[in-house]
XYZ file of C-alpha atoms in Angstrom:
679
model
C 92.967 -119.067 -8.668
C 91.643 -115.691 -7.390
C 91.590 -114.800 -3.726
C 87.791 -114.778 -3.746
C 87.610 -118.225 -5.196
C 90.092 -119.520 -2.649
C 87.816 -118.640 0.245
C 84.798 -120.905 0.865
C 81.343 -119.769 1.948
C 80.798 -118.864 5.599
C 80.945 -122.063 7.669
C 82.541 -123.790 10.631
C 82.273 -127.263 9.166
C 85.794 -128.458 8.322
C 86.339 -129.371 4.684
C 85.659 -132.970 3.764
C 88.772 -135.032 3.001
C 89.520 -135.202 -0.676
C 90.850 -138.743 -0.486
C 88.866 -141.855 0.307
C 89.405 -143.406 3.761
C 91.819 -146.306 4.026
C 90.204 -149.732 3.726
C 89.502 -151.636 6.940
C 91.774 -154.510 7.762
C 90.623 -157.763 9.203
C 87.697 -160.097 8.695
C 84.547 -158.623 7.144
C 81.324 -160.419 8.067
C 78.713 -159.695 5.412
C 75.772 -161.233 7.230
C 76.522 -161.894 10.875
C 74.209 -164.190 12.886
C 71.642 -162.476 15.069
C 73.241 -163.677 18.284
C 76.639 -162.330 17.232
C 75.204 -158.926 16.317
C 73.244 -158.744 19.587
C 76.295 -159.598 21.622
C 78.290 -156.925 19.829
C 75.588 -154.330 20.458
C 75.443 -155.253 24.153
C 79.221 -155.073 24.423
C 79.249 -151.681 22.740
C 76.537 -150.421 25.097
C 78.468 -151.580 28.176
C 81.661 -150.022 26.826
C 79.801 -146.775 26.121
C 78.468 -146.624 29.703
C 81.957 -147.242 31.122
C 83.529 -144.704 28.791
C 81.061 -142.031 29.967
C 81.507 -142.879 33.665
C 78.000 -144.164 34.067
C 76.571 -140.920 32.591
C 77.235 -139.140 35.877
C 78.535 -136.003 34.068
C 75.322 -135.912 32.006
C 73.176 -136.160 35.129
C 75.206 -133.380 36.754
C 74.874 -131.205 33.661
C 71.143 -131.886 33.538
C 70.565 -130.652 37.075
C 72.760 -127.623 36.408
C 70.532 -126.815 33.430
C 67.398 -127.305 35.536
C 68.814 -124.924 38.134
C 69.721 -122.383 35.446
C 66.212 -122.560 34.006
C 64.774 -122.066 37.484
C 66.900 -118.955 37.989
C 65.803 -117.629 34.575
C 62.171 -118.199 35.492
C 62.684 -116.596 38.893
C 63.972 -113.393 37.309
C 61.820 -113.610 34.126
C 63.704 -110.732 32.427
C 62.522 -108.249 35.066
C 66.049 -107.027 35.974
C 66.696 -106.340 32.291
C 63.385 -104.491 31.873
C 64.009 -102.417 34.997
C 67.525 -101.569 33.809
C 66.142 -100.576 30.410
C 63.533 -98.338 32.051
C 66.241 -96.786 34.228
C 68.422 -96.131 31.172
C 65.513 -94.570 29.278
C 64.724 -92.480 32.349
C 68.214 -91.044 32.370
C 68.063 -90.239 28.667
C 64.599 -88.649 28.741
C 64.408 -84.879 28.473
C 60.637 -84.616 28.233
C 58.938 -83.916 31.567
C 55.795 -85.864 30.711
C 57.771 -88.776 29.338
C 60.040 -88.701 32.415
C 57.020 -89.014 34.707
C 55.588 -91.853 32.648
C 58.918 -93.699 32.678
C 59.286 -93.190 36.440
C 55.830 -94.697 36.917
C 56.701 -97.556 34.582
C 59.875 -98.325 36.547
C 57.916 -98.432 39.804
C 55.320 -100.756 38.271
C 58.050 -103.096 37.031
C 59.607 -103.244 40.508
C 56.261 -104.116 42.087
C 55.552 -106.711 39.383
C 59.022 -108.206 39.973
C 58.319 -108.563 43.694
C 54.956 -110.228 43.033
C 56.495 -112.566 40.454
C 59.285 -113.686 42.809
C 56.818 -114.333 45.624
C 54.481 -116.367 43.392
C 57.360 -118.250 41.736
C 59.009 -119.104 45.071
C 55.688 -120.214 46.543
C 54.958 -122.516 43.597
C 58.468 -123.968 43.765
C 58.145 -124.574 47.500
C 54.801 -126.324 47.055
C 56.101 -128.622 44.317
C 59.297 -129.372 46.266
C 57.329 -130.153 49.422
C 54.989 -132.452 47.477
C 57.887 -134.312 45.838
C 59.838 -134.732 49.093
C 56.731 -135.890 50.938
C 55.928 -138.467 48.237
C 59.518 -139.711 48.173
C 59.663 -139.950 51.983
C 56.366 -141.806 52.253
C 57.380 -144.184 49.461
C 60.758 -144.861 51.063
C 59.328 -145.487 54.526
C 56.497 -147.676 53.298
C 58.159 -149.486 50.387
C 61.623 -150.179 51.655
C 64.732 -150.788 49.578
C 63.156 -151.291 46.130
C 61.087 -148.126 46.276
C 64.170 -146.196 47.429
C 66.196 -147.666 44.566
C 63.498 -146.863 42.003
C 63.207 -143.284 43.305
C 66.951 -142.716 43.113
C 67.201 -144.310 39.660
C 64.312 -142.146 38.404
C 65.984 -138.986 39.675
C 69.274 -140.091 38.064
C 67.634 -140.770 34.678
C 65.748 -137.465 34.889
C 69.067 -135.632 35.222
C 70.580 -137.594 32.315
C 67.584 -136.748 30.111
C 68.035 -133.016 30.674
C 71.777 -133.369 30.282
C 71.535 -134.773 26.742
C 68.512 -132.807 25.483
C 70.494 -130.009 23.846
C 73.258 -132.293 22.609
C 70.788 -134.302 20.554
C 69.527 -131.137 18.899
C 73.009 -130.068 17.829
C 74.749 -133.321 17.002
C 75.903 -133.058 13.388
C 74.767 -135.621 10.897
C 76.931 -137.151 8.241
C 76.759 -134.057 6.046
C 77.583 -131.663 8.873
C 73.999 -130.527 9.322
C 72.660 -130.597 12.898
C 70.265 -133.439 13.463
C 66.658 -132.444 13.116
C 67.539 -129.282 11.190
C 67.552 -129.994 7.495
C 69.824 -127.567 5.769
C 70.531 -125.525 8.913
C 73.779 -123.567 8.819
C 75.835 -123.262 12.000
C 77.220 -119.958 13.189
C 80.565 -118.994 11.690
C 83.735 -119.921 13.478
C 87.332 -118.751 13.351
C 87.328 -118.531 9.549
C 84.184 -116.396 9.429
C 85.872 -112.987 9.202
C 87.708 -113.760 5.945
C 84.646 -115.448 4.521
C 82.456 -112.443 5.363
C 84.815 -110.051 3.612
C 84.803 -112.399 0.617
C 81.000 -112.268 0.603
C 81.150 -108.461 0.599
C 83.373 -108.662 -2.485
C 81.069 -111.117 -4.242
C 78.052 -108.914 -3.449
C 79.739 -105.970 -5.142
C 79.766 -103.957 -1.917
C 83.541 -103.630 -1.931
C 86.125 -104.429 -4.582
C 88.914 -106.956 -4.266
C 91.368 -104.064 -3.938
C 89.429 -102.754 -0.936
C 89.618 -106.033 0.982
C 92.486 -104.870 3.176
C 90.661 -101.625 4.034
C 87.539 -103.461 5.231
C 87.470 -104.447 8.878
C 85.134 -106.644 10.912
C 85.195 -104.928 14.290
C 85.078 -107.358 17.192
C 84.908 -110.354 14.885
C 81.822 -112.422 14.217
C 79.866 -113.099 17.372
C 76.799 -115.136 18.334
C 73.697 -112.983 18.743
C 70.493 -114.731 19.765
C 69.297 -117.237 17.148
C 71.988 -116.098 14.710
C 75.241 -114.214 14.445
C 76.228 -110.576 14.088
C 79.103 -108.462 12.822
C 80.013 -104.785 12.764
C 81.583 -103.858 9.434
C 83.842 -100.845 8.925
C 83.866 -100.095 5.218
C 86.758 -98.574 3.256
C 87.335 -94.851 3.622
C 84.994 -92.768 1.509
C 82.237 -95.413 1.363
C 78.957 -94.719 3.168
C 77.164 -97.481 5.023
C 73.865 -96.581 3.340
C 75.470 -97.459 -0.025
C 76.413 -100.894 1.274
C 73.102 -101.705 2.953
C 71.190 -101.023 -0.269
C 72.762 -104.268 -1.597
C 71.355 -106.497 1.122
C 69.878 -108.841 -1.497
C 73.237 -109.330 -3.196
C 74.884 -109.977 0.183
C 72.262 -112.595 1.047
C 73.035 -114.357 -2.219
C 76.781 -114.233 -1.559
C 76.247 -115.735 1.899
C 73.885 -118.353 0.436
C 71.077 -117.138 2.667
C 67.499 -116.024 2.141
C 66.896 -112.305 2.228
C 64.641 -112.683 5.284
C 67.594 -114.032 7.267
C 69.575 -110.800 6.988
C 69.366 -107.447 8.743
C 71.891 -105.067 7.227
C 71.733 -101.475 8.472
C 73.964 -98.446 8.993
C 75.376 -98.490 12.527
C 73.615 -95.752 14.504
C 75.433 -96.271 17.808
C 77.307 -93.393 19.437
C 80.713 -94.890 18.631
C 79.875 -95.426 14.950
C 80.549 -93.248 11.913
C 79.058 -92.970 8.435
C 81.133 -95.860 7.131
C 80.032 -98.481 9.669
C 77.241 -101.017 9.188
C 75.686 -103.711 11.327
C 74.905 -107.167 9.949
C 72.801 -109.814 11.641
C 72.122 -113.220 10.066
C 69.539 -115.658 11.412
C 70.459 -119.316 11.770
C 67.044 -120.444 10.556
C 66.038 -119.966 6.909
C 62.554 -119.060 8.195
C 63.227 -116.821 11.221
C 59.654 -115.523 11.336
C 57.932 -118.894 11.059
C 55.756 -120.181 13.859
C 52.178 -120.431 15.065
C 49.913 -117.414 15.412
C 50.726 -115.187 18.355
C 47.578 -113.567 19.703
C 47.994 -110.052 21.015
C 48.004 -109.422 24.740
C 45.331 -106.825 24.000
C 42.822 -109.645 23.464
C 42.577 -110.223 27.228
C 43.629 -106.798 28.520
C 40.844 -105.170 30.586
C 42.271 -101.712 29.869
C 45.274 -100.162 28.126
C 47.307 -96.980 28.552
C 47.834 -95.856 24.956
C 50.180 -93.046 25.967
C 52.396 -94.911 28.434
C 52.390 -98.492 27.117
C 52.289 -97.882 23.359
C 51.050 -100.561 20.972
C 52.385 -104.150 21.240
C 53.113 -105.112 17.635
C 54.790 -108.503 17.553
C 58.311 -109.889 17.430
C 61.435 -109.547 15.328
C 63.650 -112.317 13.963
C 65.412 -112.557 17.331
C 62.002 -113.310 18.932
C 62.180 -110.015 20.847
C 58.880 -108.261 21.521
C 58.434 -104.892 19.813
C 56.260 -101.902 20.749
C 55.093 -98.972 18.608
C 54.641 -95.503 20.100
C 52.331 -93.426 17.919
C 51.936 -90.369 20.145
C 53.131 -87.178 18.340
C 53.145 -88.876 14.931
C 51.071 -90.401 12.126
C 51.496 -93.669 10.257
C 51.092 -95.035 6.745
C 50.535 -98.759 6.102
C 50.806 -100.142 2.571
C 51.420 -103.316 0.628
C 49.727 -105.921 -1.488
C 46.274 -107.249 -0.690
C 45.780 -110.048 1.873
C 49.171 -109.820 3.574
C 48.011 -108.409 6.921
C 47.604 -104.630 6.666
C 44.211 -104.637 8.384
C 45.583 -106.844 11.172
C 48.357 -104.348 11.890
C 45.903 -101.435 11.829
C 43.608 -103.457 14.101
C 46.383 -103.751 16.723
C 46.639 -99.965 16.834
C 42.867 -99.530 16.926
C 42.541 -102.115 19.720
C 45.095 -100.330 21.912
C 43.213 -97.066 21.330
C 39.849 -98.717 22.007
C 40.969 -99.907 25.439
C 42.041 -96.405 26.495
C 38.910 -94.340 27.255
C 40.830 -91.062 26.821
C 41.397 -91.762 23.096
C 38.840 -90.415 20.620
C 38.577 -92.505 17.442
C 37.395 -91.339 14.012
C 36.956 -94.029 11.341
C 36.818 -93.293 7.613
C 36.793 -96.363 5.373
C 36.418 -96.468 1.620
C 34.448 -99.729 1.647
C 31.476 -100.861 3.672
C 31.833 -104.162 5.457
C 32.389 -105.834 8.840
C 36.154 -105.223 9.163
C 35.769 -102.012 11.161
C 32.118 -102.297 12.191
C 32.951 -103.113 15.864
C 34.366 -99.592 16.190
C 30.876 -98.145 15.668
C 30.306 -98.750 19.370
C 33.062 -96.289 20.369
C 33.937 -94.140 17.319
C 33.221 -90.415 17.580
C 32.594 -90.478 13.808
C 32.185 -93.544 11.593
C 31.989 -92.962 7.827
C 31.983 -95.771 5.260
C 31.855 -95.542 1.469
C 33.388 -93.555 -1.384
C 30.406 -92.111 -3.264
C 30.240 -88.313 -3.806
C 27.899 -87.769 -0.871
C 30.235 -89.663 1.462
C 33.270 -87.773 0.149
C 31.569 -84.472 1.007
C 30.702 -85.823 4.456
C 34.394 -86.646 4.969
C 35.354 -83.047 4.157
C 32.848 -81.728 6.680
C 34.122 -84.117 9.382
C 37.786 -83.338 8.733
C 37.170 -79.589 8.709
C 35.312 -79.633 12.039
C 37.915 -81.939 13.586
C 40.824 -79.700 12.577
C 38.997 -76.658 13.944
C 38.349 -78.423 17.236
C 41.997 -79.496 17.515
C 43.179 -75.954 16.809
C 40.935 -74.786 19.639
C 43.002 -77.049 21.863
C 46.034 -75.033 20.791
C 44.311 -71.864 21.961
C 43.627 -73.514 25.306
C 47.293 -74.539 25.602
C 48.313 -70.919 24.967
C 45.977 -69.793 27.739
C 47.316 -72.409 30.150
C 50.911 -71.517 29.343
C 50.226 -67.896 30.249
C 48.235 -68.532 33.434
C 49.355 -71.998 34.625
C 52.680 -72.756 32.911
C 53.406 -75.692 35.215
C 50.604 -77.609 33.486
C 52.258 -77.341 30.060
C 56.003 -77.427 30.803
C 56.927 -78.259 27.189
C 54.073 -76.411 25.545
C 52.423 -79.748 24.746
C 49.590 -81.802 26.139
C 50.627 -83.900 29.120
C 49.115 -87.204 30.309
C 47.295 -85.242 33.020
C 45.709 -82.901 30.476
C 44.852 -85.894 28.286
C 43.035 -87.524 31.190
C 41.213 -84.236 31.852
C 39.665 -84.055 28.385
C 42.449 -83.399 25.871
C 43.044 -87.046 25.054
C 44.605 -88.344 21.827
C 42.529 -88.288 18.634
C 43.176 -91.233 16.314
C 42.009 -90.852 12.713
C 41.789 -94.248 10.970
C 41.581 -94.014 7.172
C 41.141 -97.489 5.652
C 41.035 -98.295 1.925
C 42.737 -95.010 1.072
C 42.918 -95.969 -2.593
C 39.120 -96.330 -2.784
C 38.597 -92.949 -1.155
C 40.981 -91.266 -3.602
C 39.288 -92.973 -6.564
C 35.894 -91.807 -5.294
C 37.212 -88.287 -4.732
C 38.647 -88.207 -8.271
C 35.122 -88.385 -9.751
C 33.575 -86.037 -7.182
C 33.347 -82.390 -8.173
C 33.522 -79.687 -5.543
C 34.480 -76.046 -5.127
C 37.901 -75.237 -3.765
C 37.700 -74.524 -0.015
C 39.078 -70.989 -0.447
C 36.784 -70.096 -3.393
C 33.966 -67.959 -1.924
C 32.699 -66.514 -5.199
C 29.049 -66.759 -6.272
C 29.955 -69.051 -9.146
C 32.892 -71.177 -7.873
C 34.879 -73.333 -10.244
C 34.303 -77.055 -9.626
C 37.360 -79.291 -9.500
C 38.132 -82.924 -8.700
C 37.996 -83.575 -4.940
C 41.057 -85.856 -4.967
C 43.647 -83.113 -4.484
C 41.703 -81.334 -1.717
C 41.112 -84.687 0.034
C 44.836 -85.461 0.103
C 45.491 -81.928 1.304
C 42.999 -82.057 4.164
C 44.401 -85.381 5.413
C 47.915 -83.926 5.262
C 46.735 -80.762 7.051
C 45.324 -82.896 9.851
C 48.736 -84.517 10.329
C 50.612 -81.226 10.246
C 48.307 -79.037 12.325
C 47.130 -81.431 15.029
C 50.278 -83.393 15.836
C 51.278 -81.246 18.817
C 47.768 -81.507 20.290
C 47.759 -85.327 20.026
C 46.236 -85.733 16.572
C 47.356 -89.009 14.958
C 46.523 -90.263 11.474
C 46.596 -93.933 10.460
C 46.299 -94.455 6.694
C 45.978 -97.888 5.090
C 46.236 -98.577 1.359
C 46.555 -101.789 -0.627
C 47.732 -100.218 -3.864
C 51.164 -98.726 -3.202
C 51.601 -96.515 -6.261
C 51.945 -92.793 -6.875
C 48.194 -92.380 -7.306
C 47.235 -94.160 -4.084
C 50.085 -92.950 -1.879
C 50.565 -89.264 -2.680
C 53.990 -87.987 -1.645
C 52.369 -85.024 0.105
C 50.587 -87.392 2.485
C 53.400 -89.918 2.911
C 55.918 -87.221 3.854
C 53.842 -86.126 6.861
C 53.561 -89.703 8.130
C 56.674 -90.122 10.275
C 56.097 -93.833 10.777
C 55.548 -96.180 7.846
C 54.981 -99.913 7.511
C 55.072 -101.944 4.327
C 53.925 -105.489 3.780
C 54.961 -107.365 0.663
C 55.231 -105.299 -2.513
C 56.079 -106.383 -6.042
C 58.738 -103.851 -6.940
C 61.373 -101.664 -5.355
C 59.471 -98.634 -6.613
C 56.346 -99.744 -4.707
C 58.432 -100.164 -1.546
C 59.730 -96.618 -1.967
C 56.158 -95.356 -2.391
C 55.314 -96.615 1.097
C 58.564 -96.396 3.069
C 60.323 -93.635 1.160
C 63.472 -93.756 -0.912
C 65.847 -93.294 2.023
C 64.550 -96.327 3.926
C 64.867 -98.578 0.881
C 68.380 -97.279 0.230
C 69.228 -98.159 3.833
C 68.276 -101.788 3.181
C 64.523 -102.034 3.776
C 63.222 -104.500 1.192
C 59.514 -105.348 1.490
C 59.694 -106.219 -2.232
C 61.950 -109.134 -1.215
C 59.317 -110.652 1.076
C 57.972 -113.984 -0.112
C 54.484 -114.975 -1.137
C 54.299 -116.934 2.112
C 55.213 -113.856 4.182
C 51.744 -113.333 5.603
C 51.751 -111.008 8.590
C 55.393 -109.957 8.081
C 56.088 -106.275 7.521
C 58.931 -103.775 7.428
C 58.515 -100.897 9.879
C 60.395 -97.616 9.569
C 59.781 -95.179 12.424
C 62.057 -92.445 11.131
C 64.489 -93.104 13.977
C 68.266 -93.348 13.760
C 68.265 -97.113 14.178
C 66.386 -97.438 10.885
C 63.877 -100.061 9.889
C 62.772 -103.292 11.554
C 61.239 -106.417 10.041
C 58.528 -107.852 12.280
C 55.902 -110.574 12.423
C 52.728 -108.990 13.728
C 50.515 -110.285 16.508
C 46.978 -111.329 15.671
C 43.573 -110.072 16.767
C 40.758 -111.899 14.995
C 37.537 -110.049 14.225
C 35.443 -111.700 17.015
C 38.134 -110.788 19.562
C 38.267 -107.258 18.149
C 34.509 -106.961 18.673
C 34.941 -107.972 22.330
C 37.737 -105.419 22.742
C 35.509 -102.685 21.331
C 32.702 -103.685 23.677
C 35.104 -103.353 26.632
C 36.127 -99.978 25.218
C 32.473 -98.900 25.092
C 31.958 -99.793 28.752
C 35.177 -97.984 29.719
C 34.023 -94.838 27.918
C 30.579 -94.944 29.499
C 32.193 -95.228 32.943
C 34.612 -92.383 32.143
C 31.911 -90.277 30.429
C 34.014 -90.068 27.235
C 31.586 -91.686 24.790
C 30.889 -88.952 22.225
C 29.547 -88.257 18.748
C 28.144 -91.116 16.680
C 28.860 -93.703 19.377
C 27.013 -91.649 22.023
C 24.012 -91.230 19.708
C 24.106 -94.957 18.984
C 24.167 -95.719 22.694
C 21.247 -93.377 23.292
C 19.227 -95.059 20.544
C 20.026 -98.448 22.034
C 18.819 -97.302 25.457
C 15.620 -95.883 23.969
C 15.021 -99.134 22.104
C 15.518 -101.117 25.311
C 13.073 -98.871 27.184
C 10.534 -99.246 24.357
C 11.019 -103.007 24.408
C 10.337 -103.125 28.147
C 7.229 -100.917 27.741
C 5.721 -103.070 24.974
C 6.591 -106.288 26.784
C 4.803 -104.959 29.877
C 1.667 -104.185 27.830
C 1.695 -107.676 26.334
C 1.992 -109.148 29.827
C -0.968 -107.028 30.961
C -3.080 -108.489 28.127
C -2.004 -111.977 29.124
C -3.027 -111.287 32.712
C -6.450 -110.087 31.455
C -6.787 -113.227 29.364
C -7.474 -111.271 26.173
C -5.664 -110.303 22.955
C -6.799 -106.686 23.353
C -7.078 -104.150 26.131
C -8.382 -100.659 26.729
C -5.859 -97.877 27.130
C -6.929 -97.269 30.738
C -6.427 -100.973 31.551
C -2.884 -100.853 30.200
C -2.219 -97.579 32.030
C -3.416 -99.098 35.303
C -1.099 -102.073 34.858
C 1.804 -99.720 34.072
C 0.921 -97.367 36.951
C 0.896 -94.315 34.685
C -1.456 -91.806 33.101
C -3.342 -93.015 29.981
C -2.319 -89.978 27.924
C 1.340 -90.413 28.921
C 1.178 -94.114 28.053
C -0.342 -93.276 24.672
C 2.546 -90.876 23.924
C 5.153 -93.399 25.057
C 3.666 -96.171 22.926
C 3.566 -93.841 19.928
C 7.270 -92.961 20.500
C 8.034 -96.690 20.743
C 6.604 -97.189 17.249
C 3.262 -98.697 18.220
C 0.507 -97.765 15.769
C -2.917 -97.853 17.427
C -5.394 -99.830 15.304
C -8.477 -98.050 14.054
C -10.757 -100.664 15.552
C -10.305 -102.805 18.639
C -13.176 -105.019 19.714
C -13.669 -106.592 23.131
C -16.775 -108.710 23.754
C -18.330 -107.347 20.566
C -17.825 -103.731 21.604
C -15.514 -101.243 19.890
C -13.132 -99.665 22.383
C -10.224 -97.198 22.577
C -7.282 -99.504 23.021
C -4.637 -101.784 21.543
C -4.496 -105.361 20.381
C -1.698 -107.912 20.552
C -0.941 -107.694 16.827
C 0.007 -103.991 16.848
C 2.245 -104.439 19.916
C 4.051 -107.470 18.489
C 4.618 -105.664 15.164
C 6.269 -102.741 16.968
C 8.369 -105.098 19.107
C 9.603 -106.907 16.002
C 10.613 -103.605 14.376
C 12.877 -102.590 17.297
């Protein structure tokens, strides 16, 4: 037998005996009388109570658990968050980022103080209520009430003492009760079994077994277990992590349960990899998690980033898009628009962010952004494609003008641009981030392919017409390259991850990339890039049921992450955009198409009030028609001015208005109601 075959799969369950148990000796009662069986059950129950000392240890453990949960709630992860902010503060070299982190640390400290005060107050109120009720009951009810109160408290402790035991008690087949097919974390035999799995996956050979080390052993890590693997000399970790699917098979796990990445820690080297395996076969399963942005009155896009969702360890994850652009790809109906909507919602709630929307298809998905978008363009016909070029050209020119202003500031007021970049203070003063959202990229490129246009640099009298697809890709890529340092950010979404819909020229200038489910490894590489897929990112291994799950690669040393995104439904997104509109009006940052839309809405409201007032004047006169001077008197204005205002409101004066058989210069109810209906 080979060494590999001699080692079982990763498990802590001891092997089942190969021989049958010895037969029981004594009398076997096939069908015992009911009384006999009841007596035996009662005797066993009494013996069980005695054996466990009246369950006193369980009650003690239960109250210890209650106390531990209270302490956890009292702290609520604030010490950890403050420590993380302090660590990031020490590592930050950017002046603007340092200031933002310092502010964040102070906010966390204040929030921690408020939380402790509120938590302690609630605890004190509940404790006072319980003690008062128990005291009153004891004084008024006597011995039996006292006994019942004490027994209830005792049983309450026992209940909390056994709660976790019941969830982990193994069944007959070694599987924890209530968890069909769940696999426990590895025990003392896990190291050898893990190395065997590496051999079976083809990551190392049998001859390299002795050279492969599991540093620190296999250790519990959240809802799973983790291991740091040092590969044989000469083998790179990126070569091993590319076989994450084979390793999942060797461990008898689903691919979604594994995270297998090169180790990017300071103590690591090129031959070290990190493995994490979830206990649950569906680590991302669960009910919808609605984004905190749904109820947020305002958001700081620069400081707070974008809350995305959670990883397999149930840890919350945040995306920071400042100084970069992002590409989102994958198959249709797996959640790309939801992820893009999270980013758009965070931008909408920050009035310093200017939003430009370009979508290849008309529809309601992005319509709420019309209320705040500086430019909103929908469609992929030739006329729309040319409009996109005009918008992108003017936007790039405007962003480059920001660069000129930064140069001027650096010469005259260098303290305002310590790193030569826009700071949060400059952003708040008018140089805020500009987010370009390009949805349905594949439709735009298809429309551009059949649109003929002259090359931008061809100024001849008879320019040669070419397909607009190449220039469109180029102008999007130019936006990413030229505006990044002045807070230009591109967000590109495509549902057809192939070479035609995700041009390499555009993908390479998107530092951050997210891929939902794809069909092939090649499609995954089209979105995430070849290096990320080699490092173990496998959106092509996601299942058909993996709705809302995506692989995110931010171009950082720690590699990719697999996340389940938060949710913002379309009605909630519309409410967020409405809050964003009000924030921009208050901050005087509503510009472009949204400002024109707001102005038209105000004009329509003024016209509606004017016409409604004229209709009320007719009602007061008791007629369905009125002379112009009568309406002017009711409105307290000049007749000529009222005539101009009604004309601007869309009211068409009828050729003939009759009152008491006489033709007059005026208006009737019909013409006013027609104009009101048209508004």
